[in-house]
Amino acid sequence: MKRVIRALGAASATAVFAGGLLVAVPNSASANDYGYTCKNWKVGSSSWSADCHVTRGKARTTTDCSNKTHYGDWVGKGYWKFEGKCGKYALRAHSVEWKK
């Protein structure tokens, strides 16, 4: 057991042994700590939308249609209606990009 703990020492500061099991402890500054949240997602065959709140940094939409990819404008702090429309083409994927 000591060998395992020593090996994990500096490599995993957010892991803890509990009852012989390795348990991950949430880290407040994780890689998934984005500065936005979205709700009320609506997705159709050729469009999507969501109500989003940008709390820090900037965010924009990405809409991947069967003919090309559309990017929205970067927006800052505030409440935004994010959406993407492909017209007569099929929606393949959609996302929100964020940067500091």
Coordinates of C-alpha atoms in Angstrom, one line a residue:
M1 CA 0.0 0.0 0.0
K2 CA 2.8 2.5 0.8
R3 CA 4.3 2.0 -2.7
V4 CA 1.0 2.8 -4.3
I5 CA 0.5 5.9 -2.2
R6 CA 4.1 7.1 -2.9
A7 CA 3.6 6.6 -6.6
L8 CA 0.4 8.6 -6.6
G9 CA 1.7 11.3 -4.2
A10 CA 2.4 14.4 -6.4
A11 CA 0.7 13.1 -9.6
S12 CA -2.8 13.1 -8.1
A13 CA -3.3 15.7 -5.4
T14 CA -7.1 15.4 -5.8
A15 CA -7.3 11.7 -5.2
V16 CA -7.9 10.2 -1.7
F17 CA -7.8 6.6 -0.4
A18 CA -10.9 5.7 1.4
G19 CA -11.4 2.1 2.7
G20 CA -8.9 0.8 0.2
L21 CA -10.6 2.5 -2.8
L22 CA -9.2 5.4 -4.8
V23 CA -11.8 8.2 -4.6
A24 CA -11.6 11.3 -6.8
V25 CA -12.3 14.6 -5.0
P26 CA -13.8 17.4 -7.1
N27 CA -11.3 20.2 -7.8
S28 CA -12.8 23.7 -7.8
A29 CA -10.4 24.8 -10.6
S30 CA -10.9 21.9 -13.0
A31 CA -10.5 21.9 -16.8
N32 CA -14.3 21.9 -17.2
D33 CA -14.8 25.1 -15.2
Y34 CA -16.2 27.2 -18.1
G35 CA -17.6 30.7 -17.6
Y36 CA -21.1 29.9 -19.0
T37 CA -24.1 27.8 -18.3
C38 CA -27.0 26.9 -20.7
K39 CA -30.5 25.6 -20.2
N40 CA -33.7 25.1 -22.2
W41 CA -31.9 23.3 -25.0
K42 CA -34.0 22.8 -28.1
V43 CA -32.6 20.7 -31.0
G44 CA -34.4 20.0 -34.3
S45 CA -33.3 18.4 -37.5
S46 CA -31.9 21.7 -38.9
S47 CA -31.6 24.1 -35.9
W48 CA -30.9 24.4 -32.2
S49 CA -31.2 27.0 -29.4
A50 CA -30.4 27.4 -25.7
D51 CA -30.7 30.1 -23.1
C52 CA -27.2 30.8 -21.8
H53 CA -25.6 32.9 -19.1
V54 CA -22.0 34.0 -19.7
T55 CA -20.5 34.8 -16.3
R56 CA -16.9 35.6 -17.4
G57 CA -14.8 35.5 -20.6
K58 CA -16.5 35.2 -24.0
A59 CA -18.6 32.6 -25.7
R60 CA -19.9 31.8 -29.2
T61 CA -21.9 29.2 -31.0
T62 CA -20.7 26.6 -33.4
T63 CA -23.3 25.0 -35.7
D64 CA -22.0 22.1 -37.9
C65 CA -24.4 21.7 -40.9
S66 CA -24.2 19.1 -43.6
N67 CA -22.9 21.8 -46.0
K68 CA -20.6 23.9 -43.8
T69 CA -19.9 25.1 -40.2
H70 CA -21.3 28.4 -38.9
Y71 CA -19.7 30.3 -36.1
G72 CA -21.5 32.9 -34.0
D73 CA -20.1 36.2 -32.8
W74 CA -18.1 36.2 -29.5
V75 CA -20.3 37.7 -26.8
G76 CA -19.3 38.8 -23.2
K77 CA -21.0 38.7 -19.9
G78 CA -24.8 38.6 -19.8
Y79 CA -27.8 36.5 -20.7
W80 CA -28.0 35.3 -24.3
K81 CA -30.2 33.3 -26.6
F82 CA -27.7 31.1 -28.5
E83 CA -28.9 29.4 -31.7
G84 CA -27.8 27.9 -34.9
K85 CA -29.8 27.4 -38.1
C86 CA -28.8 25.2 -41.1
G87 CA -31.8 26.2 -43.4
K88 CA -32.5 23.3 -45.8
Y89 CA -29.4 21.4 -44.7
A90 CA -29.2 18.9 -41.8
L91 CA -27.8 19.8 -38.4
R92 CA -24.9 17.5 -37.6
A93 CA -23.5 19.0 -34.4
H94 CA -23.7 22.1 -32.2
S95 CA -21.8 23.5 -29.3
V96 CA -20.8 26.6 -27.4
E97 CA -17.2 27.6 -27.4
W98 CA -15.7 29.6 -24.5
K99 CA -12.5 31.5 -23.9
K100 CA -11.1 33.6 -21.1

